[in-house]
PDB file of C-alpha atoms in Angstrom:
ATOM      1  CA  UNK A   1     -47.925  -6.599   7.034  1.00  0.00           C
ATOM      2  CA  UNK A   2     -44.613  -5.291   5.460  1.00  0.00           C
ATOM      3  CA  UNK A   3     -43.774  -1.702   5.656  1.00  0.00           C
ATOM      4  CA  UNK A   4     -43.134  -1.644   1.912  1.00  0.00           C
ATOM      5  CA  UNK A   5     -44.420  -3.877  -0.681  1.00  0.00           C
ATOM      6  CA  UNK A   6     -43.708  -4.257  -4.231  1.00  0.00           C
ATOM      7  CA  UNK A   7     -44.635  -6.611  -7.051  1.00  0.00           C
ATOM      8  CA  UNK A   8     -41.506  -8.560  -7.749  1.00  0.00           C
ATOM      9  CA  UNK A   9     -42.326  -9.081 -11.406  1.00  0.00           C
ATOM     10  CA  UNK A  10     -40.458  -9.916 -13.515  1.00  0.00           C
ATOM     11  CA  UNK A  11     -41.790  -7.282 -15.890  1.00  0.00           C
ATOM     12  CA  UNK A  12     -40.612  -8.264 -19.540  1.00  0.00           C
ATOM     13  CA  UNK A  13     -41.171  -5.432 -21.897  1.00  0.00           C
ATOM     14  CA  UNK A  14     -40.078  -4.828 -25.454  1.00  0.00           C
ATOM     15  CA  UNK A  15     -37.749  -1.943 -26.233  1.00  0.00           C
ATOM     16  CA  UNK A  16     -39.913   1.371 -26.562  1.00  0.00           C
ATOM     17  CA  UNK A  17     -42.733   0.299 -24.347  1.00  0.00           C
ATOM     18  CA  UNK A  18     -43.793   2.128 -21.324  1.00  0.00           C
ATOM     19  CA  UNK A  19     -43.904   0.369 -18.132  1.00  0.00           C
ATOM     20  CA  UNK A  20     -45.175   1.301 -14.647  1.00  0.00           C
ATOM     21  CA  UNK A  21     -44.438  -0.094 -11.265  1.00  0.00           C
ATOM     22  CA  UNK A  22     -46.370   0.549  -7.979  1.00  0.00           C
ATOM     23  CA  UNK A  23     -45.182   0.185  -4.353  1.00  0.00           C
ATOM     24  CA  UNK A  24     -47.542   0.498  -1.385  1.00  0.00           C
ATOM     25  CA  UNK A  25     -46.555   1.571   2.136  1.00  0.00           C
ATOM     26  CA  UNK A  26     -48.286   0.820   5.384  1.00  0.00           C
ATOM     27  CA  UNK A  27     -47.286   3.898   7.575  1.00  0.00           C
ATOM     28  CA  UNK A  28     -49.494   6.924   6.787  1.00  0.00           C
ATOM     29  CA  UNK A  29     -46.986   9.025   8.573  1.00  0.00           C
ATOM     30  CA  UNK A  30     -44.311   8.281   6.022  1.00  0.00           C
ATOM     31  CA  UNK A  31     -42.515  11.632   5.101  1.00  0.00           C
ATOM     32  CA  UNK A  32     -40.389  10.904   1.730  1.00  0.00           C
ATOM     33  CA  UNK A  33     -40.092   8.568  -0.730  1.00  0.00           C
ATOM     34  CA  UNK A  34     -37.578   7.326  -3.265  1.00  0.00           C
ATOM     35  CA  UNK A  35     -36.777   5.241  -6.063  1.00  0.00           C
ATOM     36  CA  UNK A  36     -33.492   3.264  -6.409  1.00  0.00           C
ATOM     37  CA  UNK A  37     -32.169   1.146  -9.262  1.00  0.00           C
ATOM     38  CA  UNK A  38     -30.066  -2.108  -8.604  1.00  0.00           C
ATOM     39  CA  UNK A  39     -28.235  -3.726 -11.543  1.00  0.00           C
ATOM     40  CA  UNK A  40     -27.580  -7.417 -11.098  1.00  0.00           C
ATOM     41  CA  UNK A  41     -24.911  -7.798  -8.487  1.00  0.00           C
ATOM     42  CA  UNK A  42     -24.186  -4.244  -8.004  1.00  0.00           C
ATOM     43  CA  UNK A  43     -25.165  -1.786  -5.416  1.00  0.00           C
ATOM     44  CA  UNK A  44     -28.436   0.328  -5.206  1.00  0.00           C
ATOM     45  CA  UNK A  45     -28.276   3.843  -6.671  1.00  0.00           C
ATOM     46  CA  UNK A  46     -30.744   6.433  -6.238  1.00  0.00           C
ATOM     47  CA  UNK A  47     -32.660   7.084  -9.326  1.00  0.00           C
ATOM     48  CA  UNK A  48     -35.075   9.937  -8.185  1.00  0.00           C
ATOM     49  CA  UNK A  49     -36.972  11.245  -5.180  1.00  0.00           C
ATOM     50  CA  UNK A  50     -40.799  11.439  -5.307  1.00  0.00           C
ATOM     51  CA  UNK A  51     -42.555  14.596  -4.474  1.00  0.00           C
ATOM     52  CA  UNK A  52     -45.857  15.228  -3.401  1.00  0.00           C
ATOM     53  CA  UNK A  53     -46.566  17.013  -6.784  1.00  0.00           C
ATOM     54  CA  UNK A  54     -44.805  14.243  -8.747  1.00  0.00           C
ATOM     55  CA  UNK A  55     -41.630  14.821 -10.480  1.00  0.00           C
ATOM     56  CA  UNK A  56     -40.303  13.827 -14.002  1.00  0.00           C
ATOM     57  CA  UNK A  57     -36.742  13.177 -14.957  1.00  0.00           C
ATOM     58  CA  UNK A  58     -36.390  12.544 -18.758  1.00  0.00           C
ATOM     59  CA  UNK A  59     -38.123   9.222 -19.401  1.00  0.00           C
ATOM     60  CA  UNK A  60     -38.863   8.587 -15.767  1.00  0.00           C
ATOM     61  CA  UNK A  61     -41.921   9.930 -13.968  1.00  0.00           C
ATOM     62  CA  UNK A  62     -42.532   9.169 -10.290  1.00  0.00           C
ATOM     63  CA  UNK A  63     -45.831   9.960  -8.363  1.00  0.00           C
ATOM     64  CA  UNK A  64     -47.060   9.732  -5.012  1.00  0.00           C
ATOM     65  CA  UNK A  65     -50.480   9.025  -3.744  1.00  0.00           C
ATOM     66  CA  UNK A  66     -50.701   9.773  -0.149  1.00  0.00           C
ATOM     67  CA  UNK A  67     -54.639   8.720   0.179  1.00  0.00           C
ATOM     68  CA  UNK A  68     -54.071   5.360  -1.317  1.00  0.00           C
ATOM     69  CA  UNK A  69     -50.342   5.044   0.194  1.00  0.00           C
ATOM     70  CA  UNK A  70     -48.553   4.171  -2.811  1.00  0.00           C
ATOM     71  CA  UNK A  71     -45.850   5.718  -4.966  1.00  0.00           C
ATOM     72  CA  UNK A  72     -45.227   4.704  -8.766  1.00  0.00           C
ATOM     73  CA  UNK A  73     -42.626   4.748 -11.231  1.00  0.00           C
ATOM     74  CA  UNK A  74     -43.266   5.181 -14.912  1.00  0.00           C
ATOM     75  CA  UNK A  75     -40.598   4.523 -17.670  1.00  0.00           C
ATOM     76  CA  UNK A  76     -41.358   5.629 -21.063  1.00  0.00           C
ATOM     77  CA  UNK A  77     -39.648   4.586 -24.131  1.00  0.00           C
ATOM     78  CA  UNK A  78     -37.673   1.710 -22.356  1.00  0.00           C
ATOM     79  CA  UNK A  79     -34.202   1.090 -23.389  1.00  0.00           C
ATOM     80  CA  UNK A  80     -32.143  -2.106 -22.963  1.00  0.00           C
ATOM     81  CA  UNK A  81     -29.942  -0.266 -20.533  1.00  0.00           C
ATOM     82  CA  UNK A  82     -33.193   0.143 -18.116  1.00  0.00           C
ATOM     83  CA  UNK A  83     -32.945  -3.574 -17.308  1.00  0.00           C
ATOM     84  CA  UNK A  84     -32.445  -3.674 -13.475  1.00  0.00           C
ATOM     85  CA  UNK A  85     -34.194  -4.015 -10.347  1.00  0.00           C
ATOM     86  CA  UNK A  86     -36.177  -1.121  -8.952  1.00  0.00           C
ATOM     87  CA  UNK A  87     -36.280  -0.633  -5.345  1.00  0.00           C
ATOM     88  CA  UNK A  88     -38.979   1.587  -3.552  1.00  0.00           C
ATOM     89  CA  UNK A  89     -37.627   3.342  -0.493  1.00  0.00           C
ATOM     90  CA  UNK A  90     -40.023   4.852   2.163  1.00  0.00           C
ATOM     91  CA  UNK A  91     -38.757   7.237   4.979  1.00  0.00           C
ATOM     92  CA  UNK A  92     -41.138   6.746   8.116  1.00  0.00           C
ATOM     93  CA  UNK A  93     -39.210   9.345  10.227  1.00  0.00           C
ATOM     94  CA  UNK A  94     -36.821   9.248  12.795  1.00  0.00           C
ATOM     95  CA  UNK A  95     -34.398   7.062  10.647  1.00  0.00           C
ATOM     96  CA  UNK A  96     -36.749   4.503   9.783  1.00  0.00           C
ATOM     97  CA  UNK A  97     -35.995   4.129   6.112  1.00  0.00           C
ATOM     98  CA  UNK A  98     -37.694   0.991   4.468  1.00  0.00           C
ATOM     99  CA  UNK A  99     -36.755  -0.746   1.382  1.00  0.00           C
ATOM    100  CA  UNK A 100     -38.947  -2.968  -0.743  1.00  0.00           C
ATOM    101  CA  UNK A 101     -37.718  -6.095  -2.275  1.00  0.00           C
ATOM    102  CA  UNK A 102     -37.579  -4.553  -5.688  1.00  0.00           C
ATOM    103  CA  UNK A 103     -39.216  -5.127  -9.027  1.00  0.00           C
ATOM    104  CA  UNK A 104     -37.265  -6.663 -11.653  1.00  0.00           C
ATOM    105  CA  UNK A 105     -37.440  -5.413 -15.245  1.00  0.00           C
ATOM    106  CA  UNK A 106     -36.100  -6.860 -18.344  1.00  0.00           C
ATOM    107  CA  UNK A 107     -36.294  -4.812 -21.523  1.00  0.00           C
ATOM    108  CA  UNK A 108     -36.169  -7.278 -24.470  1.00  0.00           C
ATOM    109  CA  UNK A 109     -34.791  -6.282 -28.014  1.00  0.00           C
TER     110      UNK A 109
ATOM    111  CA  UNK B   1     -14.219  10.680  -6.383  1.00  0.00           C
ATOM    112  CA  UNK B   2     -14.426   7.172  -5.109  1.00  0.00           C
ATOM    113  CA  UNK B   3     -17.573   7.633  -3.030  1.00  0.00           C
ATOM    114  CA  UNK B   4     -17.980   4.803  -0.759  1.00  0.00           C
ATOM    115  CA  UNK B   5     -15.215   1.980  -0.591  1.00  0.00           C
ATOM    116  CA  UNK B   6     -15.998  -1.323   0.642  1.00  0.00           C
ATOM    117  CA  UNK B   7     -13.825  -4.146   1.220  1.00  0.00           C
ATOM    118  CA  UNK B   8     -13.413  -7.132   0.875  1.00  0.00           C
ATOM    119  CA  UNK B   9     -15.848  -7.921  -2.323  1.00  0.00           C
ATOM    120  CA  UNK B  10     -15.972 -11.764  -1.458  1.00  0.00           C
ATOM    121  CA  UNK B  11     -15.245 -13.598   1.602  1.00  0.00           C
ATOM    122  CA  UNK B  12     -16.013 -17.327   2.585  1.00  0.00           C
ATOM    123  CA  UNK B  13     -15.798 -18.217   6.606  1.00  0.00           C
ATOM    124  CA  UNK B  14     -16.163 -21.318   8.367  1.00  0.00           C
ATOM    125  CA  UNK B  15     -18.833 -21.119  11.081  1.00  0.00           C
ATOM    126  CA  UNK B  16     -17.196 -19.489  14.130  1.00  0.00           C
ATOM    127  CA  UNK B  17     -14.714 -17.598  12.273  1.00  0.00           C
ATOM    128  CA  UNK B  18     -14.358 -13.866  12.904  1.00  0.00           C
ATOM    129  CA  UNK B  19     -14.001 -11.068  10.192  1.00  0.00           C
ATOM    130  CA  UNK B  20     -14.198  -7.352   9.755  1.00  0.00           C
ATOM    131  CA  UNK B  21     -15.696  -5.655   6.719  1.00  0.00           C
ATOM    132  CA  UNK B  22     -14.152  -2.195   6.121  1.00  0.00           C
ATOM    133  CA  UNK B  23     -15.867   0.900   4.739  1.00  0.00           C
ATOM    134  CA  UNK B  24     -14.626   4.306   3.926  1.00  0.00           C
ATOM    135  CA  UNK B  25     -16.251   7.181   2.338  1.00  0.00           C
ATOM    136  CA  UNK B  26     -14.781  10.446   0.812  1.00  0.00           C
ATOM    137  CA  UNK B  27     -18.025  12.637   0.577  1.00  0.00           C
ATOM    138  CA  UNK B  28     -17.659  14.100   3.879  1.00  0.00           C
ATOM    139  CA  UNK B  29     -20.953  12.637   4.870  1.00  0.00           C
ATOM    140  CA  UNK B  30     -21.981  12.685   8.552  1.00  0.00           C
ATOM    141  CA  UNK B  31     -23.952   9.484   8.607  1.00  0.00           C
ATOM    142  CA  UNK B  32     -22.998   5.877   7.633  1.00  0.00           C
ATOM    143  CA  UNK B  33     -24.946   2.362   7.589  1.00  0.00           C
ATOM    144  CA  UNK B  34     -24.453  -1.076   7.365  1.00  0.00           C
ATOM    145  CA  UNK B  35     -27.107  -3.104   5.405  1.00  0.00           C
ATOM    146  CA  UNK B  36     -27.603  -6.797   4.588  1.00  0.00           C
ATOM    147  CA  UNK B  37     -29.501  -7.784   1.488  1.00  0.00           C
ATOM    148  CA  UNK B  38     -30.957 -11.391   1.262  1.00  0.00           C
ATOM    149  CA  UNK B  39     -33.178 -12.864  -1.444  1.00  0.00           C
ATOM    150  CA  UNK B  40     -36.661 -11.797  -1.098  1.00  0.00           C
ATOM    151  CA  UNK B  41     -36.110  -9.412   1.564  1.00  0.00           C
ATOM    152  CA  UNK B  42     -35.360  -5.861   1.091  1.00  0.00           C
ATOM    153  CA  UNK B  43     -32.209  -4.240   2.596  1.00  0.00           C
ATOM    154  CA  UNK B  44     -32.223  -4.459   6.311  1.00  0.00           C
ATOM    155  CA  UNK B  45     -30.282  -2.094   8.530  1.00  0.00           C
ATOM    156  CA  UNK B  46     -27.679  -3.771  10.789  1.00  0.00           C
ATOM    157  CA  UNK B  47     -26.248  -0.766  12.447  1.00  0.00           C
ATOM    158  CA  UNK B  48     -25.900   2.825  11.940  1.00  0.00           C
ATOM    159  CA  UNK B  49     -23.850   5.780  12.985  1.00  0.00           C
ATOM    160  CA  UNK B  50     -25.451   9.238  12.826  1.00  0.00           C
ATOM    161  CA  UNK B  51     -22.231  11.110  13.302  1.00  0.00           C
ATOM    162  CA  UNK B  52     -18.484  10.511  14.204  1.00  0.00           C
ATOM    163  CA  UNK B  53     -18.340   8.930  17.709  1.00  0.00           C
ATOM    164  CA  UNK B  54     -22.039   7.422  17.805  1.00  0.00           C
ATOM    165  CA  UNK B  55     -23.453   4.166  16.870  1.00  0.00           C
ATOM    166  CA  UNK B  56     -26.703   2.831  17.167  1.00  0.00           C
ATOM    167  CA  UNK B  57     -28.625  -0.644  16.407  1.00  0.00           C
ATOM    168  CA  UNK B  58     -30.839  -1.085  13.478  1.00  0.00           C
ATOM    169  CA  UNK B  59     -33.178  -3.772  12.807  1.00  0.00           C
ATOM    170  CA  UNK B  60     -30.981  -6.899  12.793  1.00  0.00           C
ATOM    171  CA  UNK B  61     -28.028  -6.037  15.006  1.00  0.00           C
ATOM    172  CA  UNK B  62     -27.497  -9.523  16.578  1.00  0.00           C
ATOM    173  CA  UNK B  63     -24.143 -11.175  15.965  1.00  0.00           C
ATOM    174  CA  UNK B  64     -22.386  -7.802  14.815  1.00  0.00           C
ATOM    175  CA  UNK B  65     -20.477  -5.007  15.988  1.00  0.00           C
ATOM    176  CA  UNK B  66     -19.344  -1.802  14.532  1.00  0.00           C
ATOM    177  CA  UNK B  67     -16.785   0.904  14.769  1.00  0.00           C
ATOM    178  CA  UNK B  68     -17.036   4.435  13.695  1.00  0.00           C
ATOM    179  CA  UNK B  69     -13.253   5.145  13.517  1.00  0.00           C
ATOM    180  CA  UNK B  70     -13.531   8.559  12.345  1.00  0.00           C
ATOM    181  CA  UNK B  71     -15.653  10.579  10.187  1.00  0.00           C
ATOM    182  CA  UNK B  72     -14.681   8.848   6.951  1.00  0.00           C
ATOM    183  CA  UNK B  73     -14.539   4.940   8.186  1.00  0.00           C
ATOM    184  CA  UNK B  74     -17.344   2.717   9.715  1.00  0.00           C
ATOM    185  CA  UNK B  75     -16.332  -0.844  10.064  1.00  0.00           C
ATOM    186  CA  UNK B  76     -18.618  -4.025  10.590  1.00  0.00           C
ATOM    187  CA  UNK B  77     -17.337  -6.877  12.507  1.00  0.00           C
ATOM    188  CA  UNK B  78     -18.724 -10.393  12.975  1.00  0.00           C
ATOM    189  CA  UNK B  79     -17.055 -11.975  16.043  1.00  0.00           C
ATOM    190  CA  UNK B  80     -18.288 -15.578  15.440  1.00  0.00           C
ATOM    191  CA  UNK B  81     -19.679 -16.106  12.091  1.00  0.00           C
ATOM    192  CA  UNK B  82     -22.966 -18.219  11.551  1.00  0.00           C
ATOM    193  CA  UNK B  83     -24.490 -19.567   8.380  1.00  0.00           C
ATOM    194  CA  UNK B  84     -27.511 -17.207   8.856  1.00  0.00           C
ATOM    195  CA  UNK B  85     -25.117 -14.421   8.306  1.00  0.00           C
ATOM    196  CA  UNK B  86     -24.588 -15.569   4.678  1.00  0.00           C
ATOM    197  CA  UNK B  87     -25.588 -12.472   2.708  1.00  0.00           C
ATOM    198  CA  UNK B  88     -24.625  -9.384   0.689  1.00  0.00           C
ATOM    199  CA  UNK B  89     -23.586  -6.632   2.858  1.00  0.00           C
ATOM    200  CA  UNK B  90     -23.756  -3.055   1.822  1.00  0.00           C
ATOM    201  CA  UNK B  91     -22.184   0.152   3.487  1.00  0.00           C
ATOM    202  CA  UNK B  92     -23.649   3.300   2.792  1.00  0.00           C
ATOM    203  CA  UNK B  93     -23.425   7.008   3.921  1.00  0.00           C
ATOM    204  CA  UNK B  94     -25.575  10.299   3.715  1.00  0.00           C
ATOM    205  CA  UNK B  95     -25.098  13.678   4.468  1.00  0.00           C
ATOM    206  CA  UNK B  96     -28.176  13.700   6.909  1.00  0.00           C
ATOM    207  CA  UNK B  97     -29.246  10.878   8.901  1.00  0.00           C
ATOM    208  CA  UNK B  98     -32.089   8.824   7.555  1.00  0.00           C
ATOM    209  CA  UNK B  99     -32.879  11.254   4.617  1.00  0.00           C
ATOM    210  CA  UNK B 100     -33.247   8.508   2.143  1.00  0.00           C
ATOM    211  CA  UNK B 101     -30.494   9.831  -0.128  1.00  0.00           C
ATOM    212  CA  UNK B 102     -27.885   7.102   0.321  1.00  0.00           C
ATOM    213  CA  UNK B 103     -24.799   6.351  -1.428  1.00  0.00           C
ATOM    214  CA  UNK B 104     -23.716   2.714  -1.270  1.00  0.00           C
ATOM    215  CA  UNK B 105     -20.621   0.817  -1.716  1.00  0.00           C
ATOM    216  CA  UNK B 106     -20.307  -2.185  -4.057  1.00  0.00           C
ATOM    217  CA  UNK B 107     -20.966  -4.679  -1.463  1.00  0.00           C
ATOM    218  CA  UNK B 108     -19.487  -7.804   0.215  1.00  0.00           C
ATOM    219  CA  UNK B 109     -20.602 -11.169  -0.835  1.00  0.00           C
ATOM    220  CA  UNK B 110     -20.199 -13.246   2.471  1.00  0.00           C
ATOM    221  CA  UNK B 111     -20.897 -17.024   2.601  1.00  0.00           C
ATOM    222  CA  UNK B 112     -20.319 -18.668   5.959  1.00  0.00           C
ATOM    223  CA  UNK B 113     -20.012 -22.657   5.693  1.00  0.00           C
TER     224      UNK B 113
END
């Protein structure tokens, strides 16, 4: 079983739509969680950390569900510029950082 | 700030050739990493350096060597390239080892024929 699993998509949504991605992790001892964004042929960039209480940054909301071992990313009012691959990253401690394969989002005009 | 600078951006090698990927960061970070990214797979850690003077193997170290030249620089060497090493390579750095907040270089697209 993979440490981190994501639906690869693609998710094709119209501008202005709300879209949500989930990411499941296998290690219940995982300590910290992150979402990264990766544009085509570019490097990953940290989008946001995921806190136990959930956190919001503008149109982006990240949540953690420890009981079911998943994290989520919600994007409201999608923009064309949101088109990218979103990587889920889980820190299982002791430098065990696991990257998901990513979920591809395309926002359509 | 340049952040993490990685060279070269593209490289084509023949099987058996050697090469070194260079990486430098100007954020005064302690930890540096080399990852590879292959289609359908998440980024996989090749080697990392927790701090200047130390290096450790990651998940997929075979066929690679690294050098932490100083706090800024961390190089990755392929001694005898193989087609299985065709991949996109990313260097990254962070202030604290394994904290998850990584800054990545722009990547090296390597093809081994």
